[in-house]
CSV table of N, CA, C and O in Angstrom, one decimal:
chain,number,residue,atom,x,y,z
O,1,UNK,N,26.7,21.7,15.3
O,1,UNK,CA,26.1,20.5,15.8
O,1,UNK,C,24.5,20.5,15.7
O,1,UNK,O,23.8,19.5,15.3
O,2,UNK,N,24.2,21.5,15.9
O,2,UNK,CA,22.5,22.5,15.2
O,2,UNK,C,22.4,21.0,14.3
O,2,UNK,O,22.2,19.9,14.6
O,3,UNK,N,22.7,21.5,13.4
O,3,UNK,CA,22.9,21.1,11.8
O,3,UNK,C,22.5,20.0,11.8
O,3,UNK,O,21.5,19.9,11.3
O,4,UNK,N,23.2,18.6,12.5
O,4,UNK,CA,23.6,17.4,12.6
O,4,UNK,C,22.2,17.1,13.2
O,4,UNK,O,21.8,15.9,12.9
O,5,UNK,N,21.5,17.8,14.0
O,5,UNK,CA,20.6,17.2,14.9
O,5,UNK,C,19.6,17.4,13.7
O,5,UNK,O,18.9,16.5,13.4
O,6,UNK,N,19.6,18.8,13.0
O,6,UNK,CA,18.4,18.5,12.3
O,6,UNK,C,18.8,17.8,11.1
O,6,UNK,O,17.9,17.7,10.2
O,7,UNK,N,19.6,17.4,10.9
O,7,UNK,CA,19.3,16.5,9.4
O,7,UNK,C,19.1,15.0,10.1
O,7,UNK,O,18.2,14.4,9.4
O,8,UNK,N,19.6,14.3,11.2
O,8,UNK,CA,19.4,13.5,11.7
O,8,UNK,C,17.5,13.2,11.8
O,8,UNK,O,16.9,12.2,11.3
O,9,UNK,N,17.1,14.1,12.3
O,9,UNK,CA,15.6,13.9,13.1
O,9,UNK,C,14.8,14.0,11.4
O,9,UNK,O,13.7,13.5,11.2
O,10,UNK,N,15.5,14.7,10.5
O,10,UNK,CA,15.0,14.8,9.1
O,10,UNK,C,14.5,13.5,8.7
O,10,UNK,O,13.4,13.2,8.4
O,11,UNK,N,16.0,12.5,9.0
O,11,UNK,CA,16.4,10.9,8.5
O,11,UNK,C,15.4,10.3,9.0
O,11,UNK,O,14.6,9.7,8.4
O,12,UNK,N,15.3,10.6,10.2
O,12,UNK,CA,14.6,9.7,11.3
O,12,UNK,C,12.6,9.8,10.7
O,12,UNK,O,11.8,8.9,10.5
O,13,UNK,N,12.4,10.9,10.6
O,13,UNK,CA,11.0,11.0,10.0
O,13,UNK,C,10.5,10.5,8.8
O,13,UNK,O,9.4,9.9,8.6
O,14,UNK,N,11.6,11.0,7.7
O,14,UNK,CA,11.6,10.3,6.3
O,14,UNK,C,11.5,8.4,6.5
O,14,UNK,O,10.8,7.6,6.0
O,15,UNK,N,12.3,8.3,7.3
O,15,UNK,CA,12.4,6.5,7.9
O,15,UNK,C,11.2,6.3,7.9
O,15,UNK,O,10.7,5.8,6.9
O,16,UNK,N,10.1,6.7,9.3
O,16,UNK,CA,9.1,6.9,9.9
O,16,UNK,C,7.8,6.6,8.6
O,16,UNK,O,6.9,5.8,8.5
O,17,UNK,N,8.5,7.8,7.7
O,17,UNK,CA,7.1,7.5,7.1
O,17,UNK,C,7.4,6.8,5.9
O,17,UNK,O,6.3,6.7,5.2
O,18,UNK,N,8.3,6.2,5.5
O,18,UNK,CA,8.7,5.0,4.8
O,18,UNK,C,7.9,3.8,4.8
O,18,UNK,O,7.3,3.1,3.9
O,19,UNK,N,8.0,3.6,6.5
O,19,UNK,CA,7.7,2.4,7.1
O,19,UNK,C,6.1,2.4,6.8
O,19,UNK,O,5.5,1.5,6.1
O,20,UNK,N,5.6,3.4,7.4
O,20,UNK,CA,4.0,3.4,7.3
O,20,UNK,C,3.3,3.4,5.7
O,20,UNK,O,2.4,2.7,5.3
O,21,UNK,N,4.3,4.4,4.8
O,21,UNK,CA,3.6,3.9,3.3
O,21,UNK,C,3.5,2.6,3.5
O,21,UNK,O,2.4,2.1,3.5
O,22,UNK,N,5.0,1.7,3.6
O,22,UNK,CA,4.9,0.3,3.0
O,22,UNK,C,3.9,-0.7,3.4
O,22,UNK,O,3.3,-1.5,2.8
O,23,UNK,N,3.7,0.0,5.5
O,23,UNK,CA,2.8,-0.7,5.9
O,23,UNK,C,1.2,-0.7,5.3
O,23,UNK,O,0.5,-1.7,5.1
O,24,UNK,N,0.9,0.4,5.3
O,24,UNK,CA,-0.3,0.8,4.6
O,24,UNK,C,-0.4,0.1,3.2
O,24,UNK,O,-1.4,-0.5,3.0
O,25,UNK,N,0.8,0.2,2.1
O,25,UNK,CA,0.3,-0.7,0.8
O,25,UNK,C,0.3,-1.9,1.3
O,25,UNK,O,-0.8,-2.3,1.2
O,26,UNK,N,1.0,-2.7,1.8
O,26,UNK,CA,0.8,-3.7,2.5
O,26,UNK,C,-0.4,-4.3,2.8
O,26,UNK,O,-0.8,-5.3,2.1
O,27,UNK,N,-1.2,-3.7,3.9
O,27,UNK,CA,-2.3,-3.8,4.2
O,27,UNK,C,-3.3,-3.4,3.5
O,27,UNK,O,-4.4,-3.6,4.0
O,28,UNK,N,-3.2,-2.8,2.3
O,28,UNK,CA,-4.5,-2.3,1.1
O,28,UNK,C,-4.5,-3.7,0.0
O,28,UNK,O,-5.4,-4.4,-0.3
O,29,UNK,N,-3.0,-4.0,-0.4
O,29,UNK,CA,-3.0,-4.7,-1.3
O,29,UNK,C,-3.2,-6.0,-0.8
O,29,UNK,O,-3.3,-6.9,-1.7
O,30,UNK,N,-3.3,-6.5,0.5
O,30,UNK,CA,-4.0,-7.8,1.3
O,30,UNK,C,-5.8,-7.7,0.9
O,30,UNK,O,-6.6,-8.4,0.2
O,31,UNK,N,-5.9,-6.6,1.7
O,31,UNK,CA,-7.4,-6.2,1.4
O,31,UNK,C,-8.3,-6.6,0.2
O,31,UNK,O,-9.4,-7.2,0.2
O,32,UNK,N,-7.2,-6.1,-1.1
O,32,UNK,CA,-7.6,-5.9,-2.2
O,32,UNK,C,-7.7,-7.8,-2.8
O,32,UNK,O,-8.6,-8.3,-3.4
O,33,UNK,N,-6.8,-8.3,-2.4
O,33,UNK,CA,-6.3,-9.7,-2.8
O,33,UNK,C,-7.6,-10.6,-2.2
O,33,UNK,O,-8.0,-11.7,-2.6
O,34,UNK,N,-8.3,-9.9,-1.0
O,34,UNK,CA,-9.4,-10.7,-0.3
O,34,UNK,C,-10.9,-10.5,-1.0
O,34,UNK,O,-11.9,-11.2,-1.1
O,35,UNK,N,-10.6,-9.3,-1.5
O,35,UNK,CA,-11.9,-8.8,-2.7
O,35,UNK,C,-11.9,-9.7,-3.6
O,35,UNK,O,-12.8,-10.5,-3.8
O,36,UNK,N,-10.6,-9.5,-4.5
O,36,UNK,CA,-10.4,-10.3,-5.4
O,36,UNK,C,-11.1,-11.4,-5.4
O,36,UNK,O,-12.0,-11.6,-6.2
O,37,UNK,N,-10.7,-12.2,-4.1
O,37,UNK,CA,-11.3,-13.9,-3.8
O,37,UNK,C,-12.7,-13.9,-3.9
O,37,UNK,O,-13.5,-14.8,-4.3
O,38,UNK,N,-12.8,-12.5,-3.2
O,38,UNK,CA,-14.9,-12.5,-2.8
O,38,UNK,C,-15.4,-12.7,-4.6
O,38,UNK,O,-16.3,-13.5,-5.1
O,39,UNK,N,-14.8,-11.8,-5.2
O,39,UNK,CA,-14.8,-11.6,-6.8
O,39,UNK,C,-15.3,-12.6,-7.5
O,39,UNK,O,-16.5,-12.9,-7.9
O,40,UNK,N,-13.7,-13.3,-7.4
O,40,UNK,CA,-14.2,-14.9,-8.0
O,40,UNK,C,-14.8,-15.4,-7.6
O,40,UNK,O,-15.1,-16.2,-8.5
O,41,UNK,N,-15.5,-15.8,-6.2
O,41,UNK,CA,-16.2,-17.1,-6.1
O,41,UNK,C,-17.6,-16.2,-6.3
O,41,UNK,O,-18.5,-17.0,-6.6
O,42,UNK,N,-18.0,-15.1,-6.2
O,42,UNK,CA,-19.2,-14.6,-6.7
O,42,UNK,C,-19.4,-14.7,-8.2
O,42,UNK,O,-20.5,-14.7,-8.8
O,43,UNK,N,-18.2,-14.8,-8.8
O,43,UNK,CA,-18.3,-14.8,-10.2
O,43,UNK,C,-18.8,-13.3,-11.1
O,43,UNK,O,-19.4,-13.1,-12.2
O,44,UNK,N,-18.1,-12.2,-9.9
O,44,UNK,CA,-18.6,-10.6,-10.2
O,44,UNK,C,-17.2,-10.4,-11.4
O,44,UNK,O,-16.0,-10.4,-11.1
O,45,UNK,N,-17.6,-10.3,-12.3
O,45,UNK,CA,-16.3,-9.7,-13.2
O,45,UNK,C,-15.8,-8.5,-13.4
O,45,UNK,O,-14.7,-8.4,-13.9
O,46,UNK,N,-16.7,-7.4,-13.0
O,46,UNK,CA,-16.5,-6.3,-13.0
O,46,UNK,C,-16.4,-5.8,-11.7
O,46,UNK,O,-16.5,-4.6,-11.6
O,47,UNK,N,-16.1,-6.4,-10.7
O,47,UNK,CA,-15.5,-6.2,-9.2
O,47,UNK,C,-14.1,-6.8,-9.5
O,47,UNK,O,-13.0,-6.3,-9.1
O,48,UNK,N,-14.1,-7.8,-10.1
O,48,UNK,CA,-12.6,-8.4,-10.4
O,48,UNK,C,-11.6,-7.8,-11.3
O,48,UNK,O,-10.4,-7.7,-11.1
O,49,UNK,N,-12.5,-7.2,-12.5
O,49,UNK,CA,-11.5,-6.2,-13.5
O,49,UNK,C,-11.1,-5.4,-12.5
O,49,UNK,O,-9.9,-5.5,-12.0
O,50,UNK,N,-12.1,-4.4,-12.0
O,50,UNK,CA,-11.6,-3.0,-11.4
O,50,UNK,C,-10.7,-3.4,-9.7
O,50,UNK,O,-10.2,-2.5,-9.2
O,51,UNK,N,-10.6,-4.5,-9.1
O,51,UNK,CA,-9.9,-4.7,-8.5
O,51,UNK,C,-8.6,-5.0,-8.5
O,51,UNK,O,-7.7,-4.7,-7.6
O,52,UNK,N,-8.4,-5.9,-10.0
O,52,UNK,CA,-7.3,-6.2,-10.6
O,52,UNK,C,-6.4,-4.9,-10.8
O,52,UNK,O,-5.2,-4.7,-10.6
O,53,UNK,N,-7.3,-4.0,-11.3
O,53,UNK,CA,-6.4,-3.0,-11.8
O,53,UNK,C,-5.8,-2.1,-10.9
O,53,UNK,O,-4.7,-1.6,-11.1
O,54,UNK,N,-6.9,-1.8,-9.6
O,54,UNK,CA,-6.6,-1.4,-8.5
O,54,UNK,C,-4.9,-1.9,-8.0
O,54,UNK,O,-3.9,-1.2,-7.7
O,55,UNK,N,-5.2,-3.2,-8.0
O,55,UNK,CA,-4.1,-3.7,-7.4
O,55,UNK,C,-2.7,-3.6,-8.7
O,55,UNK,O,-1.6,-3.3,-8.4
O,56,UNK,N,-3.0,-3.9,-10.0
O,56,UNK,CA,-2.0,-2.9,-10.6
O,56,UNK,C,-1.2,-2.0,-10.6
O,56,UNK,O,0.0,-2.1,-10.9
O,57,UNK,N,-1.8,-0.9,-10.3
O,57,UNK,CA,-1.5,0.6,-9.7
O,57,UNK,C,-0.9,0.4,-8.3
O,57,UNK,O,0.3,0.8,-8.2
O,58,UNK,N,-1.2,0.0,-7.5
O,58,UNK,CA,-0.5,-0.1,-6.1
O,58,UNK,C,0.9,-0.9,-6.4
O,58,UNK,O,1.8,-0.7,-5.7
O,59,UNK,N,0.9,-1.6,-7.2
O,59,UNK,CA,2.0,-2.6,-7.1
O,59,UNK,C,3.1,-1.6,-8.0
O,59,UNK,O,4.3,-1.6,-7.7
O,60,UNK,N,2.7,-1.0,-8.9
O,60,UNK,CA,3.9,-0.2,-10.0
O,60,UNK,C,4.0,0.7,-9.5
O,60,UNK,O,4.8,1.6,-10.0
């Protein structure tokens, strides 16, 4: 029964921190999406490449 409790609480943590990656990319790749905007209406292109790409990499 040992056994069962610890693979359970294993489940239960792996869940845990599932949730928080997604929340976390979630909330980076908003972030990143609001730079973006700052980007374009500054008309900064090199805040926009390197943000673009940023958000590339998070998304793959």
């Amino acid at each position: 029964m040992d056994n069962m409790k610890v693979a359970y609480e294993t489940m239960l943590g792996l869940a845990a921190e599932m949730v928080l990656d997604e929340a976390l990319r979630n909330y980076r790749t908003e972030k990143i999406y609001d730079a973006i905007d700052d980007a374009l209406a500054q008309g900064d292109v090199e805040s926009f490449r390197r943000l673009t790409d940023e958000l590339k990499t998070i998304q793959s």
